[in-house]
Backbone as CSV, one residue per row, in Angstrom:
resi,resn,N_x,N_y,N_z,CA_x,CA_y,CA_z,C_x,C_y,C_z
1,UNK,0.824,-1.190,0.000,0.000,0.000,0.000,0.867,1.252,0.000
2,UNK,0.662,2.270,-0.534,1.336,3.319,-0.672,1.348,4.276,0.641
3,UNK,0.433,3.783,2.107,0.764,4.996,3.320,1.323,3.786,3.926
4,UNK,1.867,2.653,3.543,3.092,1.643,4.153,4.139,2.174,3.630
5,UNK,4.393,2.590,2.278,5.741,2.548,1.547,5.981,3.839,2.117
6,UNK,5.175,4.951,2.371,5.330,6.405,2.737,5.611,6.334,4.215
7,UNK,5.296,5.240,5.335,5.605,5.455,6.370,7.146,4.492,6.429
8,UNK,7.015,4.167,5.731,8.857,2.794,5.733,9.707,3.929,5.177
9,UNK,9.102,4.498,4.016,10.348,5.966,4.108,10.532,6.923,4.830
10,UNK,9.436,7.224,5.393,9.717,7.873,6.590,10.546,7.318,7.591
11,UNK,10.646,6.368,8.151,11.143,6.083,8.816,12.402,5.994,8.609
12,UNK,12.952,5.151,7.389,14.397,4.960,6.738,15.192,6.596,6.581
13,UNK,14.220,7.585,6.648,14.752,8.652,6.396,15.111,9.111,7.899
14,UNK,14.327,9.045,8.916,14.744,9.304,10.418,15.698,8.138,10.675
15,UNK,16.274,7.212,10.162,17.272,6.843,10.746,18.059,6.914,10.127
16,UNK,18.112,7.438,8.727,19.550,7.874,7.988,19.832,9.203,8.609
17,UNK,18.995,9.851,9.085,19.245,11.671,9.522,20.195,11.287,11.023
18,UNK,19.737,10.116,11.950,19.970,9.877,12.751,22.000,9.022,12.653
19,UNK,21.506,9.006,11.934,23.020,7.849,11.546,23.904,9.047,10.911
20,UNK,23.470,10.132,9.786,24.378,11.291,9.565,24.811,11.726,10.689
21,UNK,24.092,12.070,11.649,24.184,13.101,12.765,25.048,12.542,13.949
22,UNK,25.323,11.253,13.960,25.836,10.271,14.752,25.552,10.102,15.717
23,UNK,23.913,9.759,15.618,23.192,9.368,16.797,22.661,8.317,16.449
24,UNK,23.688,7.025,16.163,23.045,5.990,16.023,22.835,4.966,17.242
25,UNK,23.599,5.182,18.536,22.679,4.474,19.698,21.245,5.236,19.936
26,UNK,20.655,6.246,19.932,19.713,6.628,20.412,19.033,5.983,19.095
27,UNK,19.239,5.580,17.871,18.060,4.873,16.975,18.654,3.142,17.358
28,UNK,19.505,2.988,17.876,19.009,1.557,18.109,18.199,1.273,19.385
29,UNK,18.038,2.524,20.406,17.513,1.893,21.559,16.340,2.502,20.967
30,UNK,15.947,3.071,20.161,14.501,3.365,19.736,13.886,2.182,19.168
31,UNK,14.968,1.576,18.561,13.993,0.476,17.412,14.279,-0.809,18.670
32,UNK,14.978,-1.050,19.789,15.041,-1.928,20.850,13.671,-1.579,21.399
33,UNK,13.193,-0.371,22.093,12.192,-0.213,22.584,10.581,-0.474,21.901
34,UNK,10.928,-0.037,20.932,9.565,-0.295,19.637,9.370,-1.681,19.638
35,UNK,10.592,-2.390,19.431,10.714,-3.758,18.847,9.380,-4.325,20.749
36,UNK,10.010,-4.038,21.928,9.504,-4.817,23.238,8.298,-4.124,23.716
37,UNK,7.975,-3.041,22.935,6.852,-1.964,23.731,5.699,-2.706,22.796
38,UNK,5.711,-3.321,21.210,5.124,-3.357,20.649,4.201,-5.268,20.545
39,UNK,5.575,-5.969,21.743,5.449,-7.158,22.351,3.677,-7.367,23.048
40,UNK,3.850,-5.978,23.792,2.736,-5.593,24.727,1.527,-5.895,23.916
41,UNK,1.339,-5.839,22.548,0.060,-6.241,21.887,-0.229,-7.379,21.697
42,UNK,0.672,-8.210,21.647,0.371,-9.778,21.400,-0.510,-10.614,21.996
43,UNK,-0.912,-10.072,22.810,-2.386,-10.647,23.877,-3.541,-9.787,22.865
44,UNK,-3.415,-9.111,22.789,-4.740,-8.367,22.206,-5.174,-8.170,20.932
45,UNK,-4.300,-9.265,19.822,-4.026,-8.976,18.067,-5.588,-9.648,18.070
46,UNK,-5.762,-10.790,18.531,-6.925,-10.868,17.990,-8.489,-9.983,18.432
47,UNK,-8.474,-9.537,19.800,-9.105,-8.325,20.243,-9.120,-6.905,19.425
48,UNK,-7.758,-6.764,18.965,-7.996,-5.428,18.347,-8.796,-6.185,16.690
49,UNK,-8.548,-6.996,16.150,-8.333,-7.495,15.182,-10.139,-7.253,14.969
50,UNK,-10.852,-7.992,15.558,-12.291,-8.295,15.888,-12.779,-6.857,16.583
51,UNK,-12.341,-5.918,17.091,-13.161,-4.522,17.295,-12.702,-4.080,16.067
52,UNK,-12.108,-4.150,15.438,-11.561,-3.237,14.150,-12.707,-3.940,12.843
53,UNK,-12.617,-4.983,12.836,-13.999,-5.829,11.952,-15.193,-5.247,12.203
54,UNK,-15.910,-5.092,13.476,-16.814,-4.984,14.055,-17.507,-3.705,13.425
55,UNK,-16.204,-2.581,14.109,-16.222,-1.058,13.633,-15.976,-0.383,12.774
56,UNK,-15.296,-0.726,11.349,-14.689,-0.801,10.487,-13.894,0.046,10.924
57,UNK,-13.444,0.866,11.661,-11.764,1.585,12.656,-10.837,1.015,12.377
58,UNK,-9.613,1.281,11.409,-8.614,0.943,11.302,-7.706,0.400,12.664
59,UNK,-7.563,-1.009,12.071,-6.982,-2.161,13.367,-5.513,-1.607,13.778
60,UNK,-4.696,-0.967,12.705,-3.540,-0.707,12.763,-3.503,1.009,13.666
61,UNK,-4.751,1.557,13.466,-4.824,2.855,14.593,-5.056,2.455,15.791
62,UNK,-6.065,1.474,15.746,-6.153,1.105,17.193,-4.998,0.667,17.857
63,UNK,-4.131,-0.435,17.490,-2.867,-0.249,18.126,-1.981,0.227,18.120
64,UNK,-1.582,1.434,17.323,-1.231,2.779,17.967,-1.717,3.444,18.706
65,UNK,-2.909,3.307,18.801,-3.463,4.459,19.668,-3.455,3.625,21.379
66,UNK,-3.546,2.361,21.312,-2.924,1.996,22.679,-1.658,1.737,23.042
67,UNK,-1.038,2.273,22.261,0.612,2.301,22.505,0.748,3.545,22.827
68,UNK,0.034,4.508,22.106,0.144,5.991,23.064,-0.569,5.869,23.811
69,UNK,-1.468,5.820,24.572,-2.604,5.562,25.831,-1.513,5.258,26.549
70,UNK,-1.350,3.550,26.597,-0.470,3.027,27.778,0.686,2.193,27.791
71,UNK,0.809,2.501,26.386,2.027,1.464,26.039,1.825,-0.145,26.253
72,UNK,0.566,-0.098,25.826,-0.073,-1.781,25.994,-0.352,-2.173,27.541
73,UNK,-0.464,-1.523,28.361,-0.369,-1.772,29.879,-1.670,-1.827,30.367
74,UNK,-2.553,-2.828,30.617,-3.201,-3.044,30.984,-3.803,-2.405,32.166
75,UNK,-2.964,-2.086,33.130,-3.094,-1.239,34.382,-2.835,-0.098,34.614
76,UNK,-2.805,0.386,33.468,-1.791,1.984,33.473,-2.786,2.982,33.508
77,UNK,-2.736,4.002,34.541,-3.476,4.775,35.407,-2.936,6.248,35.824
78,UNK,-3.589,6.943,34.373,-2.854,8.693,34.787,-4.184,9.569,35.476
79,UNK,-3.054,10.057,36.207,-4.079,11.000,37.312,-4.399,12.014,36.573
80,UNK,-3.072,12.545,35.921,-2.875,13.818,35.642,-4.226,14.206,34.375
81,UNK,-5.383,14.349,34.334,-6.063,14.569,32.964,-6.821,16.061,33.686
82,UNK,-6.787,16.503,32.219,-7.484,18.274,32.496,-9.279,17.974,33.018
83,UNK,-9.850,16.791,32.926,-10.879,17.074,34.095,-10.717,16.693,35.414
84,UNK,-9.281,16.587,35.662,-9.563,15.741,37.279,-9.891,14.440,37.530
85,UNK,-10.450,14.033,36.506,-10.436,11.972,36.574,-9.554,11.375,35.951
86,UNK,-9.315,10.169,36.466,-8.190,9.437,36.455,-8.825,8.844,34.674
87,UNK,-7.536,8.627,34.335,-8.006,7.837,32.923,-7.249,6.289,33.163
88,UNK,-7.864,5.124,32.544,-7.620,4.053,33.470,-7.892,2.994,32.207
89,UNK,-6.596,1.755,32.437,-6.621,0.689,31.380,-5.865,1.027,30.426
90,UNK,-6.263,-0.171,29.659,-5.362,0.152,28.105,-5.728,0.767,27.250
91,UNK,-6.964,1.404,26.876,-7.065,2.405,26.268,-7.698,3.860,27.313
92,UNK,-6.959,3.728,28.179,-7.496,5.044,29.066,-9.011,5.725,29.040
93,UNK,-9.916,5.396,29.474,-10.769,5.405,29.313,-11.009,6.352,30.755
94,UNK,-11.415,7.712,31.349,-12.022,7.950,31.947,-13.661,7.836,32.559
95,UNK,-14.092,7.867,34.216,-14.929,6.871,34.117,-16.620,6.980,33.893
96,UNK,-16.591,8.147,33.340,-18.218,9.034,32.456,-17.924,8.213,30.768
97,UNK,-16.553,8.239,30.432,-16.778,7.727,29.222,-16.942,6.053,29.399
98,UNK,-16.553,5.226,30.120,-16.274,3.961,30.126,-17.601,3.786,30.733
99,UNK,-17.980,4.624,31.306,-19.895,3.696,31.746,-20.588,4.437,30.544
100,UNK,-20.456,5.333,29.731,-21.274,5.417,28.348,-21.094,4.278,27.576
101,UNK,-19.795,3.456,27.520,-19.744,2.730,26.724,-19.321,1.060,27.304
102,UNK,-19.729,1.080,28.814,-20.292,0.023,28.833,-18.750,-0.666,29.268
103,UNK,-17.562,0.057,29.448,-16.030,-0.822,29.213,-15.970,-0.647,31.225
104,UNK,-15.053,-2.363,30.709,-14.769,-2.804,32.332,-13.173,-2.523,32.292
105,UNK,-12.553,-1.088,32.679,-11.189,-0.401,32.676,-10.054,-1.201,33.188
106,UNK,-10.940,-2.449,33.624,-9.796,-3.386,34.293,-9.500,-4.792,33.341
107,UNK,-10.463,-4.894,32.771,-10.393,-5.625,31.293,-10.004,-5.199,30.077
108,UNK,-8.531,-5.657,29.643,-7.985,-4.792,28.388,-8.780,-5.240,27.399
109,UNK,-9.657,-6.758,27.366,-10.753,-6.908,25.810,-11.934,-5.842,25.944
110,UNK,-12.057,-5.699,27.142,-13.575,-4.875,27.168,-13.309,-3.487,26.557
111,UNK,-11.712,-2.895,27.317,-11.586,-1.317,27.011,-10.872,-1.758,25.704
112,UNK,-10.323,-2.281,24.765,-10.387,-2.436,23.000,-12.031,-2.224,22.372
113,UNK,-12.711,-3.198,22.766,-14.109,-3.040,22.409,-14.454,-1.671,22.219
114,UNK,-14.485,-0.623,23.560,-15.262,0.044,23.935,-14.120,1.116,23.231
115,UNK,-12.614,1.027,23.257,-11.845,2.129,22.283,-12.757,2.135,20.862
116,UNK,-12.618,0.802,20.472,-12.967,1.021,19.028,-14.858,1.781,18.785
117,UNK,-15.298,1.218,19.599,-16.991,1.746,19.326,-16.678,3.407,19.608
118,UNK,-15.558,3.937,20.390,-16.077,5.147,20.838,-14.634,5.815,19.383
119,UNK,-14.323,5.363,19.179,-13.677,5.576,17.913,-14.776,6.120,16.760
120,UNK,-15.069,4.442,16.326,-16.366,4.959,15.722,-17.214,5.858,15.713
121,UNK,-18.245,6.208,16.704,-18.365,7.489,16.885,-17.664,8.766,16.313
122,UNK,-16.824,8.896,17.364,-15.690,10.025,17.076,-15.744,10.205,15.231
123,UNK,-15.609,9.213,14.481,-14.786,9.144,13.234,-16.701,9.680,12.499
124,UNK,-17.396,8.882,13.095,-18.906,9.360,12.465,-18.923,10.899,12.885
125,UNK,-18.818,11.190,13.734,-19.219,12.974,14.131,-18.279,13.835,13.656
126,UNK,-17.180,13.283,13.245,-15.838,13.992,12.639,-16.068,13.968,11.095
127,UNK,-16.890,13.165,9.785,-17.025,12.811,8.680,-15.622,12.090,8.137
128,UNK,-15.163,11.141,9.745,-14.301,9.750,9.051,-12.587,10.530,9.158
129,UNK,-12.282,11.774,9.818,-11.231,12.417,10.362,-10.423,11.531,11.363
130,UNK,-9.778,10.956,10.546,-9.116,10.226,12.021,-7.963,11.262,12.872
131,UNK,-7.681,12.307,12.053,-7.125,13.183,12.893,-7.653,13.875,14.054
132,UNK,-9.308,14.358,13.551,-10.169,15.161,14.511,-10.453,13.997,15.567
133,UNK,-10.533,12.750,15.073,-11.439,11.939,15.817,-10.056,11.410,16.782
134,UNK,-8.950,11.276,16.684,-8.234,11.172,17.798,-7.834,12.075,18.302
135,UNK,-7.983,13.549,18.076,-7.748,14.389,19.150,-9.096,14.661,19.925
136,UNK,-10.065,14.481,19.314,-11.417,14.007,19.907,-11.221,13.065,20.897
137,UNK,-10.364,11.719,21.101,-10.471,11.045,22.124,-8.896,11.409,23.012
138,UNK,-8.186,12.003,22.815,-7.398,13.022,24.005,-7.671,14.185,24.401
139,UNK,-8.441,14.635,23.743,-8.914,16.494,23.992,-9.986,16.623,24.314
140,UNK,-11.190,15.914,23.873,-12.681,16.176,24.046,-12.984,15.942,22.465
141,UNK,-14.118,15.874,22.476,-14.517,16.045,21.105,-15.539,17.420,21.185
142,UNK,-15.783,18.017,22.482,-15.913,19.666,22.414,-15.218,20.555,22.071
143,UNK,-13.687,20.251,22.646,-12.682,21.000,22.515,-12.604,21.021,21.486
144,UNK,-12.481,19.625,20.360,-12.268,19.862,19.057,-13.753,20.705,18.086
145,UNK,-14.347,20.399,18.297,-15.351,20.833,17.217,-15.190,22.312,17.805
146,UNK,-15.142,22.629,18.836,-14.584,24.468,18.830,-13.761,24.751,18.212
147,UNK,-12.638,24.125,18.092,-11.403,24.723,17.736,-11.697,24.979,16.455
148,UNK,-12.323,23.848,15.539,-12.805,23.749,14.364,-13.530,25.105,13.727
149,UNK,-14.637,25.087,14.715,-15.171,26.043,14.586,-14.503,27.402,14.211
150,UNK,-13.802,27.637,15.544,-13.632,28.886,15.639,-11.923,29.251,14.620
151,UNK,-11.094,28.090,14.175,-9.637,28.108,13.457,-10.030,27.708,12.424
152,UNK,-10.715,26.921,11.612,-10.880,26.142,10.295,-9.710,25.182,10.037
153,UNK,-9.239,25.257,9.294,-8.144,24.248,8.768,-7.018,23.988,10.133
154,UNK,-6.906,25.477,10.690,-5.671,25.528,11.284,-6.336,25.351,12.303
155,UNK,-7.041,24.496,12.781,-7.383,23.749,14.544,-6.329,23.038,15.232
156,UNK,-6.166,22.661,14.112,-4.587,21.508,15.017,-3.541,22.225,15.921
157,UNK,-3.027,23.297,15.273,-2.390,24.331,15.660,-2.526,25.086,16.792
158,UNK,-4.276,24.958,17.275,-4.546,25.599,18.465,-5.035,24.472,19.253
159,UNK,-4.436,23.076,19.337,-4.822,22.255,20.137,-3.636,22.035,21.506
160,UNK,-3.708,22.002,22.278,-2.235,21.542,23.407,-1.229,20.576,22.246
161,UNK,-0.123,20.841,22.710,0.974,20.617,22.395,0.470,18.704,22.170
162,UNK,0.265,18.354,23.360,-0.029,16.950,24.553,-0.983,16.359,22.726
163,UNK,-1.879,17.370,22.488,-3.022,16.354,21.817,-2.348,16.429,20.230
164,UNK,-1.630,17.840,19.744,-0.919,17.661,18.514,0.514,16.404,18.860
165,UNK,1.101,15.826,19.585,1.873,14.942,19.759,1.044,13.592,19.666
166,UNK,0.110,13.366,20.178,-0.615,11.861,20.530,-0.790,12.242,19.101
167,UNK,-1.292,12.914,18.213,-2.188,12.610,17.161,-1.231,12.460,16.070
168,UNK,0.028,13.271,16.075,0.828,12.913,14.620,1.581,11.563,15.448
169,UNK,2.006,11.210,16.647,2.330,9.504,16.798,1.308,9.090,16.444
170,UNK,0.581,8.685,16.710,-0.100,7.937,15.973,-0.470,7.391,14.752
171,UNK,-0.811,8.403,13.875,-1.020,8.690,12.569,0.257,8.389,11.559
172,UNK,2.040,8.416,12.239,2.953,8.399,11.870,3.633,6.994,12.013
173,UNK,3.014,6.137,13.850,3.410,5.478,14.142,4.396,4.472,13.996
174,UNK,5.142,3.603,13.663,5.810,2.332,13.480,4.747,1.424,14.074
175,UNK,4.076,1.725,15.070,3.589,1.072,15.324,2.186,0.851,14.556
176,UNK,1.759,1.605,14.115,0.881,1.415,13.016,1.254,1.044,11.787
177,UNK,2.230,0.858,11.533,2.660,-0.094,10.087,2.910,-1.738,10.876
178,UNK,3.769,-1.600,11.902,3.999,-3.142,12.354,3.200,-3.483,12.727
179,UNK,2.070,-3.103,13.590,0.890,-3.738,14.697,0.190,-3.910,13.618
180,UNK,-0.112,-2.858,13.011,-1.386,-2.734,11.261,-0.593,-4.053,10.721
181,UNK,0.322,-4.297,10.367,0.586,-5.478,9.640,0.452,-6.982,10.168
182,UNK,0.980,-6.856,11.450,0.688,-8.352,12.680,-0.861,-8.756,12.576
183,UNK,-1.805,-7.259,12.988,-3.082,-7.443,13.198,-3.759,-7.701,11.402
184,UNK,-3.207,-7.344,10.224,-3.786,-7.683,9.440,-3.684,-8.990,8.934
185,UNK,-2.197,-9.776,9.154,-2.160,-11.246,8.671,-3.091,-11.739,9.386
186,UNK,-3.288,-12.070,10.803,-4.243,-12.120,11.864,-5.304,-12.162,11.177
187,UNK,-5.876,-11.021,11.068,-7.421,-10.919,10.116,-7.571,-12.029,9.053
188,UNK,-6.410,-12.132,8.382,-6.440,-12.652,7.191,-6.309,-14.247,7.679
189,UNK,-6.029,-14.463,8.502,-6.275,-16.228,8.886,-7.306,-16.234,9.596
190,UNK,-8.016,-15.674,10.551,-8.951,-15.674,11.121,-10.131,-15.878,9.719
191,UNK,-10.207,-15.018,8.727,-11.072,-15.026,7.997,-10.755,-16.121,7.227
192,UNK,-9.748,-16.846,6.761,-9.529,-17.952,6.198,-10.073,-19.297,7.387
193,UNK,-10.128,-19.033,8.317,-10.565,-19.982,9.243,-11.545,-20.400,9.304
194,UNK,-12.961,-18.781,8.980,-14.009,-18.801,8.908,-14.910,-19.372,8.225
């Protein structure tokens, strides 16, 4: 696919810049860390695999997008969020959104489920923006449709630093070409199974 070949050059290009510059331990402990952070999904390929079917939500965003959440961590629990509630699980789910959608924050299949349905959403109220629709699920999806509102094109620009970072990792990921690729052979035997 051509946003595989565009993200493999991307990448080949950050580690040739990295290798000019002679910072080639800091790109091997990057691609060491990627390589064991990205381990963390292997319980959940067929979970993400089957909410991504379900929702039609790209399987390969979803596990990026829980690699930025929690780095696959099942238990991972930030205090720090701009309403004051804890966001909780593997896809961080604060706990007004996780009883809208029904997710048990202590169950990483339930909070995949309930990422991808509230994805969905997001991507329906956005017209299929996976940009709006994941800063929609770090920012609000108030925050965003204001910003929208009130910046046009240039919303991104007036979003926190915090939600323009989650959203170009993601969108840029490694981990969305490798996880997108693990979780798509996956698909592809599962459906041969079927």
């Amino acid at each position: 696919r051509y946003q595989d070949q565009v993200e493999i050059m991307s990448r080949e290009k950050i580690i040739a810049r990295e290798i000019r510059h002679g910072d080639l331990t800091s790109t091997v402990e990057r691609l060491k860390t990627e390589q064991v952070s990205q381990k963390a999904l292997v319980p959940y390929i067929e979970t993400i695999t089957k909410a991504s079917r379900e929702t039609g939500v790209d399987a390969g965003i979803l596990a990026a997008q829980i690699m930025a959440e929690s780095n696959g961590n099942p238990t991972a629990r930030n205090d720090k969020t701009s309403t004051g509630q804890p966001s909780l699980g593997i896809s961080q789910f604060q706990p007004a959104t996780a009883k809208q959608y029904g997710v048990d924050v202590n169950d990483p299949h339930s909070s995949i489920s309930g990422q991808a349905r509230y994805m969905k959403d997001l991507l329906n109220q956005f017209g299929g923006d996976y940009a709006k629709a994941l800063a929609a699920y770090n920012w609000g999806p108030s925050r965003v449709e204001k910003a929208v509102e009130k910046y046009g094109t240039d919303w991104m620009s007036k979003a926190p630093t915090e939600t323009q970072a989650y959203v170009k990792k993601i969108l840029s990921s490694s981990a969305n070409g490798v996880a997108g690729a693990k979780i798509a052979n996956a698909t592809a035997e599962m459906l041969r199974a079927e």
